[in-house]
């Protein structure tokens, strides 16, 4: 069907449905009505309660939908089906990410059903549970709101939806229907379901909430496959997922019941059993998975105490137990254990499912365990289980579906996590203890018989196997029943049923361990069992030994053995432990049988017995042989042996027994044992080591080395008699019995076979197998016949082939014995040579030259000796080209150990050359040749390493400067030139580079360096040239030795110089050590770099240093001649132009050297003066070191510049220090000419201005001399410089030059050229303050008032202050106005003012003689008081007092002045006046006087 086609009946249904919905909306919810429904508020409250009661998990809505589908009605012939389709198509048009569609082929929704959806608690199933309805909560459909906010229902013409959002018209959600007229349409739904099939009557459409999509997917994937198991109607449930509107499934899962079969119906118990085949298909193309479930259904009457209102109409509990055959079906969930028609979330850990009409919790996850209705159902479950278990275990109808053993898997062995359900498990366990439900073994037939769990035991599987194998003996049933327990049936006695047996309390196998011993003894299993069963019994005992009590098996004859006559007997563990006999067993059947046979033949020596052969074969084939073997050894005491051990023990026994027959018998036993490969070669050797033998005299002895009997030997032909008879190396000859044929234990030994066996394993020997002792072989010391020699070689050949280490003395006796026949007689092998045709002509020639070949006489040995080529080589004989080569090599090594003649030396080198070309050059040979002193050198015969092979022109020089040995080319006549490579091999240094490398290490100068040839010098330089930086140490060795030939004799390289261009001016000053180019030739110039490396001066800087050094050396011992001086000056003039830096070095070297001839003798340059006219002004009173012009000539003045550079004083100003130190002023200073005085001043000025610290001290010396003499002429005579004043023209308005000690500038005509500071430097006063002081000191020398007045005015003008005030010594000039003269008086005789001339005649009032402006100055400068002092007044008073009279005017003035000055005087003065002036004046009116 391509599209959904609506019929007329469907249209009618749709119209009726729509009218019904409109009626509900108006009538119930008052939508569109003016008067609201009075129940609307109640509905709102009910909806609110519904919202809070919705289930807690998303999965619940699926369970509710399945429950609704189960409760729906279906037409006859319809297979009830429920389908879930999850699609991404938004068919509702609300923007849903996914939509879940639920399809159900029921009859469809009726009006009643729609009314139920639009209400709360109005389920149409209420009160119909007894009719098979399983819903009960009343809000089942409303659970879809958990995942969808807008569910749709399309059924029987209804197209409605419900919204969880309250309707705006009635404020109610969940139950208000809305008609769907647009999306989705039936066509949309048909497209999702599939266009090729009819659309089911009912479709529920759930547009999922975004947050619920993944949860819905997960819960769909986890719908339990067993959901159909207890549903009565729905037979198929499918889930698929699509990603578009097409019907193509992305994934599908379907569960269906394929068949149902009724098996058992027990009317008396109200029970029946059926088989349900449940199938699951996980994917579209996947194969169905099927599981069979055995469903036991049994009814029980409801007990009154368990009745509840919710089930008041139910009279019978129907309990179903479903037992899965194989693995249960499950899909993404754990196995649910409890169903209430639909699965709950309860996991019981039971291997069966409990179905009942349980009352569930609101979440449908669990049943209400505390509900009495549910408790009543659970109380009946143990009884129902026991009925089902008995029926399954014993009913023949169930055999084709499951075995008795499979039924045990239905037992609830695991503990249940729910306490109430675990109680059910405990009751099942208790009920089953009283039931005969455990199968046990009869050991008679295969019939299964049952008994109670407490009457059966579990037997270890190994023992069960033994019992089952011997049950045909007919004694087991009686013997076992006598033990009081039955043996659990083998079908259930395994690990798989451990939990089941434990659940039923069946006794485990490890509890009744003593039962096994009793059973073995009661059943006589040792004798009644076959070999295989006997082995199993032993294995069982071995593995369980530590559990079985020893007392139960200690005395049982468990262990079988064979006696010496072949009889089989058994013994107990107790007998073995007491060592009454020793039972042996070899863990290899054939070997065991072999030893058993020979053991009987030899009479069971030392009470040795063996297990029966058949038993050993069975034991070894057993899988548990390792445990059995360990048990035999550790616990039983059996001897588990081997052929080798048996032979060793028997050999030791024979040594003590010393029975010749038994010894020979044992030898034959060993031979046949070896033939059968029962013993290994190494083990035979070990046994033979301790095995006694019978000698030629019939005695039993223990001997390691034996010889075959002489009658059948080869050794007798070579030795004649037994040569090995000395202590510690004796060979015993065996008895002839070992060579005879014999038969023992049915085994035949041919003649001589036993000897061959002995020889093969080293028990006896014959040539060529005799192992020689460490002793000399006497026959090798004599001449041997052909047969004897070949026999000896064959013996050596055999020994070497077997890799025996030949004793040293034995082989040396053969090597050193002269028993080999050669062309020149008998000789030792090492001196013989056997040609094999490979010899090279070169080697033959060398061999003949060296006379080292002695050819073997092959005809003597009948051309058979070549067969022993390797042996001949071994004993030292030389064979073929290689040996010839070695022979020559050895001979040359011998010759090379000492001095070697020239021909042999050349042959040696030729041999080395040949060896190298043939790649045969041996390091040991080279080492020997290198160590030999055979090479002729300049110091005799020496070893090659370290010797030097040089070109002829280098030899003398090389020998002169090194201790190396040089090959004597003259001796070898240059024949060595062809063997330079060979000489290199030997360590001879040939390459020039290597020669140079050798020189530093072996360098040594001759004692007399003057004999050093130029070739030696060039060799040294060449060595340095080639070594480069690596030769630094060598350079240090030779640079400080005087070996370089120079113009000054032999010098050290560092003291020599190699001239360069334009060096002539340097070489003419003094003799320098210049490399003798006439001696060395121009070639020496090519080594300028190497010469520089060893210290030879090759650059101008170095040359200057040498020149400086030579000059110093010359000057230290002698003086320069006049030509030397002029050469030096010329060199300086030249170097000043082009080599100023080097010039400084030369000048520096002359510093301090006294090389200049002066009038004071030889002086250094700074101590010398070049005379000129300026120096003549001071020469009379200064002794100066002028250059001796008589020595050097006047031409010396042409080198002033050069002399100046050397430090010689050229200018007068530069020689001031000479003047300062040599100055001696004349006593008659008037004889000092003005020019001389000026020169002295110039010297002082120069020293003063100098920056040199030395000049400063010199200046002080000069200053002391100048200031200590009156040599400066002033207007007041000659004075000391510090007493002189330089007249300042600015003073002319105040003074004249004659007013003070002013320098006589007219006398010193050029004095004006000197600066004030220059004069000041020598003490002349130039500053006004100093001039005032000095003028003040000269005041008293003046007698002219005008001059004194000028000086006073000058001092006043410049505010002169005396440095020290001394009023008692200071004098003032008092002019005599009448006489025009005056006098000098002390300052204390003067005052500035004398009022009324009171002190006239006693004090000089200065205001009478000098201007008023000078008075303050005179008072301050000369300490003159302004008025008379108190003491002056006291003096005059005393005078008056002595005369007793004073004039009125004087007294009046006296008193007036005292009054005026009284306050200015101090208290002491006032006190004195008061004390002294005691007389009162008395007036004399007549005389106008006062009397005192």
PDB file of N, CA and C in Angstrom, residues 348-374:
ATOM      1  N   UNK A 348      17.986 -11.634  41.517  1.00  0.00           N
ATOM      2  CA  UNK A 348      17.934 -12.559  42.662  1.00  0.00           C
ATOM      3  C   UNK A 348      19.137 -13.478  42.746  1.00  0.00           C
ATOM      4  N   UNK A 349      19.914 -13.612  41.686  1.00  0.00           N
ATOM      5  CA  UNK A 349      21.016 -14.592  41.587  1.00  0.00           C
ATOM      6  C   UNK A 349      20.504 -16.026  41.528  1.00  0.00           C
ATOM      7  N   UNK A 350      19.173 -16.209  41.329  1.00  0.00           N
ATOM      8  CA  UNK A 350      18.612 -17.555  41.187  1.00  0.00           C
ATOM      9  C   UNK A 350      18.708 -17.958  39.718  1.00  0.00           C
ATOM     10  N   UNK A 351      18.908 -19.253  39.437  1.00  0.00           N
ATOM     11  CA  UNK A 351      18.961 -19.706  38.037  1.00  0.00           C
ATOM     12  C   UNK A 351      17.568 -19.931  37.434  1.00  0.00           C
ATOM     13  N   UNK A 352      16.593 -19.327  38.019  1.00  0.00           N
ATOM     14  CA  UNK A 352      15.232 -19.439  37.498  1.00  0.00           C
ATOM     15  C   UNK A 352      14.519 -18.123  37.776  1.00  0.00           C
ATOM     16  N   UNK A 353      13.373 -17.948  37.111  1.00  0.00           N
ATOM     17  CA  UNK A 353      12.594 -16.716  37.222  1.00  0.00           C
ATOM     18  C   UNK A 353      11.329 -17.013  38.007  1.00  0.00           C
ATOM     19  N   UNK A 354      11.026 -16.100  38.912  1.00  0.00           N
ATOM     20  CA  UNK A 354       9.795 -16.229  39.712  1.00  0.00           C
ATOM     21  C   UNK A 354       8.766 -15.265  39.153  1.00  0.00           C
ATOM     22  N   UNK A 355       7.630 -15.808  38.730  1.00  0.00           N
ATOM     23  CA  UNK A 355       6.536 -14.982  38.232  1.00  0.00           C
ATOM     24  C   UNK A 355       5.341 -15.162  39.155  1.00  0.00           C
ATOM     25  N   UNK A 356       4.777 -14.027  39.565  1.00  0.00           N
ATOM     26  CA  UNK A 356       3.587 -14.065  40.397  1.00  0.00           C
ATOM     27  C   UNK A 356       2.820 -12.761  40.268  1.00  0.00           C
ATOM     28  N   UNK A 357       1.594 -12.800  40.786  1.00  0.00           N
ATOM     29  CA  UNK A 357       0.752 -11.608  40.728  1.00  0.00           C
ATOM     30  C   UNK A 357       1.136 -10.701  41.888  1.00  0.00           C
ATOM     31  N   UNK A 358       2.384 -10.228  41.814  1.00  0.00           N
ATOM     32  CA  UNK A 358       2.913  -9.409  42.898  1.00  0.00           C
ATOM     33  C   UNK A 358       2.361  -7.996  42.831  1.00  0.00           C
ATOM     34  N   UNK A 359       2.293  -7.396  44.004  1.00  0.00           N
ATOM     35  CA  UNK A 359       1.951  -5.977  44.077  1.00  0.00           C
ATOM     36  C   UNK A 359       3.266  -5.207  44.021  1.00  0.00           C
ATOM     37  N   UNK A 360       3.338  -4.273  43.064  1.00  0.00           N
ATOM     38  CA  UNK A 360       4.597  -3.568  42.791  1.00  0.00           C
ATOM     39  C   UNK A 360       4.640  -2.212  43.475  1.00  0.00           C
ATOM     40  N   UNK A 361       5.853  -1.714  43.584  1.00  0.00           N
ATOM     41  CA  UNK A 361       6.018  -0.325  44.024  1.00  0.00           C
ATOM     42  C   UNK A 361       5.594   0.591  42.888  1.00  0.00           C
ATOM     43  N   UNK A 362       5.409   1.865  43.210  1.00  0.00           N
ATOM     44  CA  UNK A 362       4.936   2.798  42.181  1.00  0.00           C
ATOM     45  C   UNK A 362       5.906   2.917  41.022  1.00  0.00           C
ATOM     46  N   UNK A 363       7.186   2.631  41.277  1.00  0.00           N
ATOM     47  CA  UNK A 363       8.181   2.752  40.201  1.00  0.00           C
ATOM     48  C   UNK A 363       8.260   1.496  39.354  1.00  0.00           C
ATOM     49  N   UNK A 364       7.532   0.429  39.762  1.00  0.00           N
ATOM     50  CA  UNK A 364       7.538  -0.861  39.083  1.00  0.00           C
ATOM     51  C   UNK A 364       8.946  -1.495  39.085  1.00  0.00           C
ATOM     52  N   UNK A 365       9.856  -0.966  39.875  1.00  0.00           N
ATOM     53  CA  UNK A 365      11.200  -1.534  39.920  1.00  0.00           C
ATOM     54  C   UNK A 365      11.243  -2.787  40.781  1.00  0.00           C
ATOM     55  N   UNK A 366      10.547  -2.791  41.849  1.00  0.00           N
ATOM     56  CA  UNK A 366      10.580  -3.923  42.782  1.00  0.00           C
ATOM     57  C   UNK A 366       9.164  -4.265  43.216  1.00  0.00           C
ATOM     58  N   UNK A 367       9.065  -5.488  43.775  1.00  0.00           N
ATOM     59  CA  UNK A 367       7.809  -5.842  44.435  1.00  0.00           C
ATOM     60  C   UNK A 367       7.887  -5.306  45.852  1.00  0.00           C
ATOM     61  N   UNK A 368       6.722  -5.165  46.476  1.00  0.00           N
ATOM     62  CA  UNK A 368       6.687  -4.680  47.850  1.00  0.00           C
ATOM     63  C   UNK A 368       6.950  -5.862  48.769  1.00  0.00           C
ATOM     64  N   UNK A 369       8.193  -5.943  49.267  1.00  0.00           N
ATOM     65  CA  UNK A 369       8.598  -7.108  50.049  1.00  0.00           C
ATOM     66  C   UNK A 369       7.916  -7.165  51.414  1.00  0.00           C
ATOM     67  N   UNK A 370       7.464  -6.027  51.911  1.00  0.00           N
ATOM     68  CA  UNK A 370       6.787  -6.019  53.211  1.00  0.00           C
ATOM     69  C   UNK A 370       5.273  -6.142  53.077  1.00  0.00           C
ATOM     70  N   UNK A 371       4.811  -6.406  51.864  1.00  0.00           N
ATOM     71  CA  UNK A 371       3.373  -6.561  51.627  1.00  0.00           C
ATOM     72  C   UNK A 371       2.967  -7.997  51.917  1.00  0.00           C
ATOM     73  N   UNK A 372       1.889  -8.200  52.674  1.00  0.00           N
ATOM     74  CA  UNK A 372       1.517  -9.558  53.085  1.00  0.00           C
ATOM     75  C   UNK A 372       1.023 -10.398  51.918  1.00  0.00           C
ATOM     76  N   UNK A 373       0.426  -9.752  50.939  1.00  0.00           N
ATOM     77  CA  UNK A 373       0.023 -10.507  49.715  1.00  0.00           C
ATOM     78  C   UNK A 373       1.270 -11.108  49.057  1.00  0.00           C
ATOM     79  N   UNK A 374       2.290 -10.273  48.880  1.00  0.00           N
ATOM     80  CA  UNK A 374       3.529 -10.754  48.253  1.00  0.00           C
ATOM     81  C   UNK A 374       4.225 -11.787  49.138  1.00  0.00           C
TER      82      UNK A 374
END
